[in-house]
Amino acid sequence: MTEQKYEITVGIECHVQLATKTKLFSEVDNDARGKEPNSCVSPVEYALPGMLPRLNREAINMAVRAGLALNSEINLLSRFDRKHYFYPDLPKGYQTSQMYQPIILAGYVDAPLEDGSLKRVRIHHAHMEEDAGKLTHHDGYSLVDLNRAGTPLIEIVSEPDMHSAEEAKAYSSELHKLMVYAGVTHGDLYHGNMRFDVNISVAKKGATELGKRAEVKNLNSFRSVERAAEYEFKRQVDLLESGESVVQETRGWSDDKQITTSQRSKEDAQDYRYMPDADIPPVVLSDEEIAQIQAEVPMLPNEYRERWVGLKLDHSVIDTVLAHQEAAKTLDAIYSL
């Protein structure tokens, strides 16, 4: 009964690793699966003196393809910025990102819910950036693998439009389908091709302001997104009911314990000291280039759904088929006969 007095609000930031052959700013192999640690690294990723980035054009093309799947406008003029933050697994001491002029502008995703309705989640923007490396923690020491450093990403930032754990799960699942179908990522959640940062706040129903948010980082399954949202809702309601305040912070998710735990206080934009990256020229695109790139995008999940209306299949059956792009192509080919 207590929880019925409150409403959850969820926004999701999704990091999508782009399936380019080489990294964002060097000609190093972008696929390090099964390879020795620190074997797919160049002087650019090591940030050796005098090394300059060279922007991967194919990463730009994939971002433009993703923009179509997100129903977004593509920015004709985008720029890269330096995000200053201590990354122990990013040697140059800052991350190359896009703060002020991202390549993908506002859009939306229509996520199917279990009752057959659609939940529209607005996209604020999506920006390009490089991934950091990976730390492995052991008893008394840590090891760093820089194979992932410099991997091209797009970070898709939603508006806080979701108000249940079910909606958060449905959005993350549909976003995964869209990125895979658009051909911009391998979509391997186990290996971190897509990772979800879930921002969750709680306020009393009818309140005019959102509550303080907690960000649960690096979730790599739709079930984890759902469970983390459920847990955080209950945790924050309990805090508010006991007269305590919710702290704006970054939290981690434990699949084993099914709980979130505090990691660090949450930084704001000013803490990162963004500045334009003078080593990377602006990305200038034309409407003709964008149209040509997006014309190559294959059928997306919503197009398949529209074509299969005559089959009168249950929502869960369609969702199961669409979870595998090749299965969707096969079913559509049979249906088209």
Short mmCIF file of C-alpha atoms in Angstrom, two decimals, residues 2-333:
data_model
loop_
_atom_site.label_atom_id
_atom_site.label_comp_id
_atom_site.label_asym_id
_atom_site.label_seq_id
_atom_site.Cartn_x
_atom_site.Cartn_y
_atom_site.Cartn_z
CA THR A 2 2.86 2.37 0.82
CA GLU A 3 4.45 1.93 -2.61
CA GLN A 4 1.18 2.87 -4.30
CA LYS A 5 1.70 6.46 -3.10
CA TYR A 6 4.86 6.78 -5.19
CA GLU A 7 5.76 6.79 -8.87
CA ILE A 8 9.01 5.64 -10.41
CA THR A 9 10.66 7.58 -13.22
CA VAL A 10 13.31 5.95 -15.38
CA GLY A 11 15.70 7.28 -18.00
CA ILE A 12 18.29 5.09 -19.71
CA GLU A 13 21.68 5.83 -21.21
CA CYS A 14 22.75 3.02 -23.52
CA HIS A 15 26.33 2.55 -24.74
CA VAL A 16 26.41 0.82 -28.12
CA GLN A 17 29.72 -0.52 -29.43
CA LEU A 18 29.87 0.07 -33.17
CA ALA A 19 30.82 -2.93 -35.32
CA THR A 20 33.56 -1.21 -37.29
CA LYS A 21 36.66 -3.12 -38.40
CA THR A 22 39.00 -0.66 -36.69
CA LYS A 23 38.86 1.62 -33.67
CA LEU A 24 37.49 5.14 -33.54
CA PHE A 25 40.81 6.98 -33.82
CA SER A 26 43.33 4.39 -35.06
CA GLU A 27 43.71 1.56 -37.58
CA VAL A 28 43.85 -1.13 -34.87
CA ASP A 29 41.57 -4.20 -35.01
CA ASN A 30 38.28 -3.41 -33.25
CA ASP A 31 37.43 -7.07 -32.56
CA ALA A 32 39.46 -8.31 -29.61
CA ARG A 33 37.34 -11.36 -28.80
CA GLY A 34 39.56 -14.28 -27.86
CA LYS A 35 42.74 -12.25 -28.23
CA GLU A 36 45.51 -11.72 -25.70
CA PRO A 37 45.11 -8.71 -23.38
CA ASN A 38 46.73 -5.53 -24.69
CA SER A 39 47.29 -7.04 -28.14
CA CYS A 40 44.88 -4.74 -30.03
CA VAL A 41 46.43 -1.46 -28.96
CA SER A 42 48.37 1.20 -30.87
CA PRO A 43 50.42 4.23 -29.76
CA VAL A 44 47.21 6.25 -30.10
CA GLU A 45 45.45 4.22 -27.37
CA TYR A 46 48.61 4.27 -25.24
CA ALA A 47 48.58 8.09 -25.64
CA LEU A 48 52.28 8.23 -26.43
CA PRO A 49 53.66 11.75 -26.99
CA GLY A 50 52.96 13.14 -30.45
CA MET A 51 50.23 10.64 -31.34
CA LEU A 52 47.22 12.21 -33.03
CA PRO A 53 43.74 10.71 -33.58
CA ARG A 54 42.43 9.87 -37.05
CA LEU A 55 38.65 9.69 -37.17
CA ASN A 56 37.11 6.47 -38.51
CA ARG A 57 34.64 7.43 -41.27
CA GLU A 58 32.80 4.11 -41.03
CA ALA A 59 31.93 4.92 -37.41
CA ILE A 60 30.30 8.13 -38.63
CA ASN A 61 28.31 6.14 -41.21
CA MET A 62 27.09 3.72 -38.54
CA ALA A 63 26.00 6.58 -36.29
CA VAL A 64 23.97 7.96 -39.19
CA ARG A 65 22.37 4.52 -39.68
CA ALA A 66 21.53 4.39 -35.96
CA GLY A 67 19.89 7.78 -36.27
CA LEU A 68 17.36 6.38 -38.73
CA ALA A 69 16.48 3.54 -36.35
CA LEU A 70 15.94 6.12 -33.59
CA ASN A 71 13.66 8.28 -35.75
CA SER A 72 16.18 11.06 -35.16
CA GLU A 73 17.48 14.01 -37.10
CA ILE A 74 21.18 13.87 -37.95
CA ASN A 75 23.24 16.91 -37.07
CA LEU A 76 24.90 18.30 -40.20
CA LEU A 77 27.71 19.75 -38.08
CA SER A 78 28.95 17.80 -35.05
CA ARG A 79 32.11 18.15 -32.99
CA PHE A 80 34.19 16.19 -30.49
CA ASP A 81 35.06 17.33 -26.97
CA ARG A 82 37.39 16.19 -24.23
CA LYS A 83 35.75 14.83 -21.08
CA HIS A 84 38.29 15.07 -18.28
CA TYR A 85 37.94 12.29 -15.78
CA PHE A 86 40.35 9.86 -14.15
CA TYR A 87 40.05 6.66 -16.12
CA PRO A 88 42.68 4.15 -14.93
CA ASP A 89 41.96 2.21 -18.13
CA LEU A 90 42.24 5.18 -20.54
CA PRO A 91 45.89 6.31 -20.54
CA LYS A 92 45.48 9.82 -21.98
CA GLY A 93 43.49 10.95 -18.93
CA TYR A 94 40.38 12.12 -20.76
CA GLN A 95 37.69 10.61 -22.95
CA THR A 96 36.98 11.91 -26.43
CA SER A 97 33.22 12.42 -26.57
CA GLN A 98 30.58 14.83 -27.90
CA MET A 99 29.06 17.18 -25.35
CA TYR A 100 27.89 20.29 -27.15
CA GLN A 101 27.18 19.21 -30.74
CA PRO A 102 26.26 15.49 -30.86
CA ILE A 103 25.79 13.75 -34.21
CA ILE A 104 22.29 12.37 -33.45
CA LEU A 105 19.55 14.76 -32.33
CA ALA A 106 16.12 14.20 -30.77
CA GLY A 107 14.07 11.16 -31.77
CA TYR A 108 11.94 8.41 -30.25
CA VAL A 109 11.53 4.66 -29.82
CA ASP A 110 8.15 2.91 -29.71
CA ALA A 111 8.59 -0.06 -27.38
CA PRO A 112 5.92 -2.82 -27.46
CA LEU A 113 4.59 -3.82 -24.03
CA GLU A 114 3.26 -7.22 -23.03
CA ASP A 115 -0.36 -6.09 -23.36
CA GLY A 116 0.25 -5.21 -27.02
CA SER A 117 0.33 -1.44 -26.51
CA LEU A 118 3.29 0.79 -27.41
CA LYS A 119 5.29 2.93 -25.01
CA ARG A 120 6.89 5.90 -26.75
CA VAL A 121 10.21 6.86 -25.20
CA ARG A 122 11.73 10.09 -26.45
CA ILE A 123 15.41 10.20 -27.32
CA HIS A 124 17.14 13.35 -26.12
CA HIS A 125 20.21 12.77 -28.29
CA ALA A 126 22.94 10.24 -29.04
CA HIS A 127 26.60 11.15 -29.16
CA MET A 128 29.76 9.43 -30.32
CA GLU A 129 32.65 8.65 -28.00
CA GLU A 130 35.44 6.18 -27.38
CA ASP A 131 35.23 3.29 -24.95
CA ALA A 132 37.65 2.82 -22.08
CA GLY A 133 39.64 -0.33 -21.36
CA LYS A 134 38.77 -3.01 -18.83
CA LEU A 135 40.02 -3.51 -15.29
CA THR A 136 40.19 -6.95 -13.67
CA HIS A 137 40.37 -6.83 -9.90
CA HIS A 138 42.23 -9.45 -7.89
CA ASP A 139 43.19 -9.81 -4.24
CA GLY A 140 45.41 -6.80 -3.59
CA TYR A 141 45.98 -5.70 -7.18
CA SER A 142 44.26 -4.91 -10.47
CA LEU A 143 45.15 -5.63 -14.10
CA VAL A 144 44.28 -3.45 -17.07
CA ASP A 145 43.44 -4.63 -20.59
CA LEU A 146 43.40 -1.82 -23.15
CA ASN A 147 42.01 -3.91 -26.02
CA ARG A 148 38.64 -2.19 -25.62
CA ALA A 149 40.11 1.33 -25.29
CA GLY A 150 39.25 3.40 -28.34
CA THR A 151 36.33 1.21 -29.44
CA PRO A 152 33.76 3.46 -31.15
CA LEU A 153 30.54 3.97 -29.22
CA ILE A 154 27.33 5.84 -29.52
CA GLU A 155 25.66 6.72 -26.23
CA ILE A 156 21.88 6.93 -26.62
CA VAL A 157 20.30 9.15 -23.97
CA SER A 158 16.56 8.80 -23.40
CA GLU A 159 14.23 11.26 -21.76
CA PRO A 160 12.87 10.17 -18.34
CA ASP A 161 9.68 8.85 -19.94
CA MET A 162 9.42 5.39 -18.36
CA HIS A 163 7.34 4.85 -15.24
CA SER A 164 7.62 1.14 -14.55
CA ALA A 165 10.22 -1.60 -14.58
CA GLU A 166 8.28 -3.27 -17.39
CA GLU A 167 8.57 -0.17 -19.58
CA ALA A 168 12.32 0.05 -18.89
CA LYS A 169 12.79 -3.59 -19.89
CA ALA A 170 10.66 -3.18 -23.02
CA TYR A 171 12.57 -0.07 -24.11
CA SER A 172 15.99 -1.65 -23.62
CA SER A 173 14.89 -4.77 -25.51
CA GLU A 174 13.50 -2.77 -28.44
CA LEU A 175 16.58 -0.55 -28.53
CA HIS A 176 18.75 -3.66 -28.80
CA LYS A 177 16.69 -4.95 -31.73
CA LEU A 178 16.86 -1.59 -33.51
CA MET A 179 20.64 -1.33 -33.25
CA VAL A 180 21.20 -4.93 -34.39
CA TYR A 181 18.73 -4.69 -37.28
CA ALA A 182 20.28 -1.38 -38.40
CA GLY A 183 23.61 -3.21 -38.62
CA VAL A 184 25.54 -0.89 -36.33
CA THR A 185 26.49 -3.38 -33.58
CA HIS A 186 26.98 -7.11 -33.06
CA GLY A 187 24.62 -6.77 -30.09
CA ASP A 188 26.43 -9.35 -27.94
CA LEU A 189 25.27 -8.37 -24.45
CA TYR A 190 27.54 -10.87 -22.72
CA HIS A 191 30.63 -9.24 -24.22
CA GLY A 192 29.35 -5.73 -23.55
CA ASN A 193 28.42 -4.68 -27.09
CA MET A 194 25.50 -2.85 -25.47
CA ARG A 195 25.46 -1.69 -21.85
CA PHE A 196 22.64 0.11 -20.04
CA ASP A 197 22.99 2.81 -17.38
CA VAL A 198 19.59 3.12 -15.70
CA ASN A 199 18.68 6.37 -13.93
CA ILE A 200 15.90 5.84 -11.38
CA SER A 201 14.07 8.35 -9.21
CA VAL A 202 11.00 8.16 -7.01
CA ALA A 203 8.49 10.84 -6.06
CA LYS A 204 4.99 10.92 -4.64
CA LYS A 205 2.29 10.66 -7.28
CA GLY A 206 1.22 14.09 -8.48
CA ALA A 207 4.50 15.74 -7.50
CA THR A 208 5.67 18.50 -9.85
CA GLU A 209 9.37 17.68 -9.46
CA LEU A 210 11.27 14.43 -9.90
CA GLY A 211 13.07 12.91 -6.95
CA LYS A 212 16.84 12.60 -6.71
CA ARG A 213 18.10 9.92 -9.03
CA ALA A 214 20.41 7.00 -8.57
CA GLU A 215 22.25 5.68 -11.62
CA VAL A 216 22.76 1.93 -11.84
CA LYS A 217 25.73 1.37 -14.15
CA ASN A 218 26.70 -1.20 -16.77
CA LEU A 219 23.71 -3.53 -16.91
CA ASN A 220 24.03 -6.06 -19.71
CA SER A 221 20.66 -7.82 -19.81
CA PHE A 222 17.03 -6.77 -20.12
CA ARG A 223 16.17 -8.75 -17.01
CA SER A 224 18.83 -6.87 -15.05
CA VAL A 225 17.35 -3.55 -16.20
CA GLU A 226 13.94 -4.68 -14.95
CA ARG A 227 15.15 -6.11 -11.65
CA ALA A 228 17.40 -3.13 -10.87
CA ALA A 229 14.49 -0.74 -11.46
CA GLU A 230 12.24 -2.83 -9.20
CA TYR A 231 14.85 -2.96 -6.44
CA GLU A 232 15.68 0.76 -6.62
CA PHE A 233 12.00 1.69 -6.46
CA LYS A 234 11.55 -0.26 -3.25
CA ARG A 235 14.84 0.97 -1.77
CA GLN A 236 14.08 4.63 -2.44
CA VAL A 237 10.49 4.35 -1.19
CA ASP A 238 11.77 2.81 2.05
CA LEU A 239 14.23 5.69 2.48
CA LEU A 240 11.57 8.34 1.90
CA GLU A 241 9.07 6.63 4.20
CA SER A 242 11.65 6.50 6.98
CA GLY A 243 12.34 10.23 6.66
CA GLU A 244 15.72 9.85 4.99
CA SER A 245 16.88 11.43 1.72
CA VAL A 246 17.86 9.70 -1.50
CA VAL A 247 21.47 10.46 -2.40
CA GLN A 248 22.36 11.23 -6.01
CA GLU A 249 24.97 8.58 -6.69
CA THR A 250 26.25 5.85 -8.97
CA ARG A 251 25.35 2.32 -7.91
CA GLY A 252 26.30 -1.13 -9.13
CA TRP A 253 24.03 -4.14 -9.65
CA SER A 254 24.75 -7.59 -8.22
CA ASP A 255 23.08 -10.36 -10.21
CA ASP A 256 23.94 -12.86 -7.49
CA LYS A 257 22.37 -10.87 -4.64
CA GLN A 258 19.76 -9.05 -6.75
CA ILE A 259 20.61 -5.73 -5.06
CA THR A 260 22.27 -2.44 -5.94
CA THR A 261 25.26 -1.13 -3.97
CA SER A 262 26.76 2.35 -3.72
CA GLN A 263 29.89 2.99 -5.81
CA ARG A 264 30.52 6.75 -5.86
CA SER A 265 28.81 10.13 -5.77
CA LYS A 266 27.33 11.11 -9.11
CA GLU A 267 29.24 13.71 -11.09
CA ASP A 268 27.62 16.54 -13.02
CA ALA A 269 28.71 17.95 -16.38
CA GLN A 270 30.81 20.70 -14.78
CA ASP A 271 32.88 18.09 -12.95
CA TYR A 272 34.18 16.75 -16.28
CA ARG A 273 35.58 20.12 -17.46
CA TYR A 274 34.54 19.62 -21.08
CA MET A 275 36.54 21.45 -23.73
CA PRO A 276 36.62 21.24 -27.56
CA ASP A 277 39.08 18.68 -28.92
CA ALA A 278 41.46 20.65 -31.10
CA ASP A 279 42.92 17.51 -32.70
CA ILE A 280 39.70 16.42 -34.41
CA PRO A 281 38.06 18.61 -37.08
CA PRO A 282 34.28 19.09 -37.16
CA VAL A 283 32.20 16.37 -38.81
CA VAL A 284 30.35 18.00 -41.71
CA LEU A 285 27.59 16.03 -43.46
CA SER A 286 25.16 16.85 -46.23
CA ASP A 287 21.51 15.84 -46.56
CA GLU A 288 22.47 13.83 -49.65
CA GLU A 289 25.14 11.85 -47.77
CA ILE A 290 22.73 11.10 -44.92
CA ALA A 291 20.00 9.94 -47.29
CA GLN A 292 22.43 7.67 -49.15
CA ILE A 293 23.70 6.06 -45.93
CA GLN A 294 20.24 5.56 -44.47
CA ALA A 295 18.90 4.08 -47.71
CA GLU A 296 21.14 1.07 -47.03
CA VAL A 297 19.48 0.29 -43.68
CA PRO A 298 17.50 -3.00 -43.92
CA MET A 299 13.99 -3.52 -42.58
CA LEU A 300 13.59 -2.61 -38.94
CA PRO A 301 11.46 -4.48 -36.34
CA ASN A 302 8.46 -2.15 -36.58
CA GLU A 303 8.34 -2.68 -40.36
CA TYR A 304 8.23 -6.45 -39.87
CA ARG A 305 5.42 -6.06 -37.32
CA GLU A 306 3.38 -4.00 -39.77
CA ARG A 307 3.90 -6.57 -42.54
CA TRP A 308 2.86 -9.45 -40.27
CA VAL A 309 -0.43 -8.00 -39.05
CA GLY A 310 -2.29 -10.43 -41.33
CA LEU A 311 -0.66 -13.41 -39.61
CA LYS A 312 -2.51 -12.56 -36.38
CA LEU A 313 0.35 -13.87 -34.28
CA ASP A 314 0.50 -13.36 -30.53
CA HIS A 315 2.70 -10.48 -29.38
CA SER A 316 5.04 -12.84 -27.53
CA VAL A 317 5.52 -14.99 -30.65
CA ILE A 318 6.41 -11.98 -32.79
CA ASP A 319 8.80 -10.73 -30.12
CA THR A 320 10.51 -14.13 -29.98
CA VAL A 321 10.96 -14.22 -33.76
CA LEU A 322 12.23 -10.63 -33.89
CA ALA A 323 14.83 -11.44 -31.25
CA HIS A 324 16.70 -13.22 -34.07
CA GLN A 325 17.11 -11.19 -37.24
CA GLU A 326 17.71 -14.19 -39.48
CA ALA A 327 14.53 -15.84 -38.18
CA ALA A 328 12.60 -12.66 -38.96
CA LYS A 329 13.98 -12.62 -42.50
CA THR A 330 13.03 -16.27 -42.98
CA LEU A 331 9.47 -15.81 -41.68
CA ASP A 332 9.01 -12.72 -43.83
CA ALA A 333 10.27 -14.53 -46.92
#
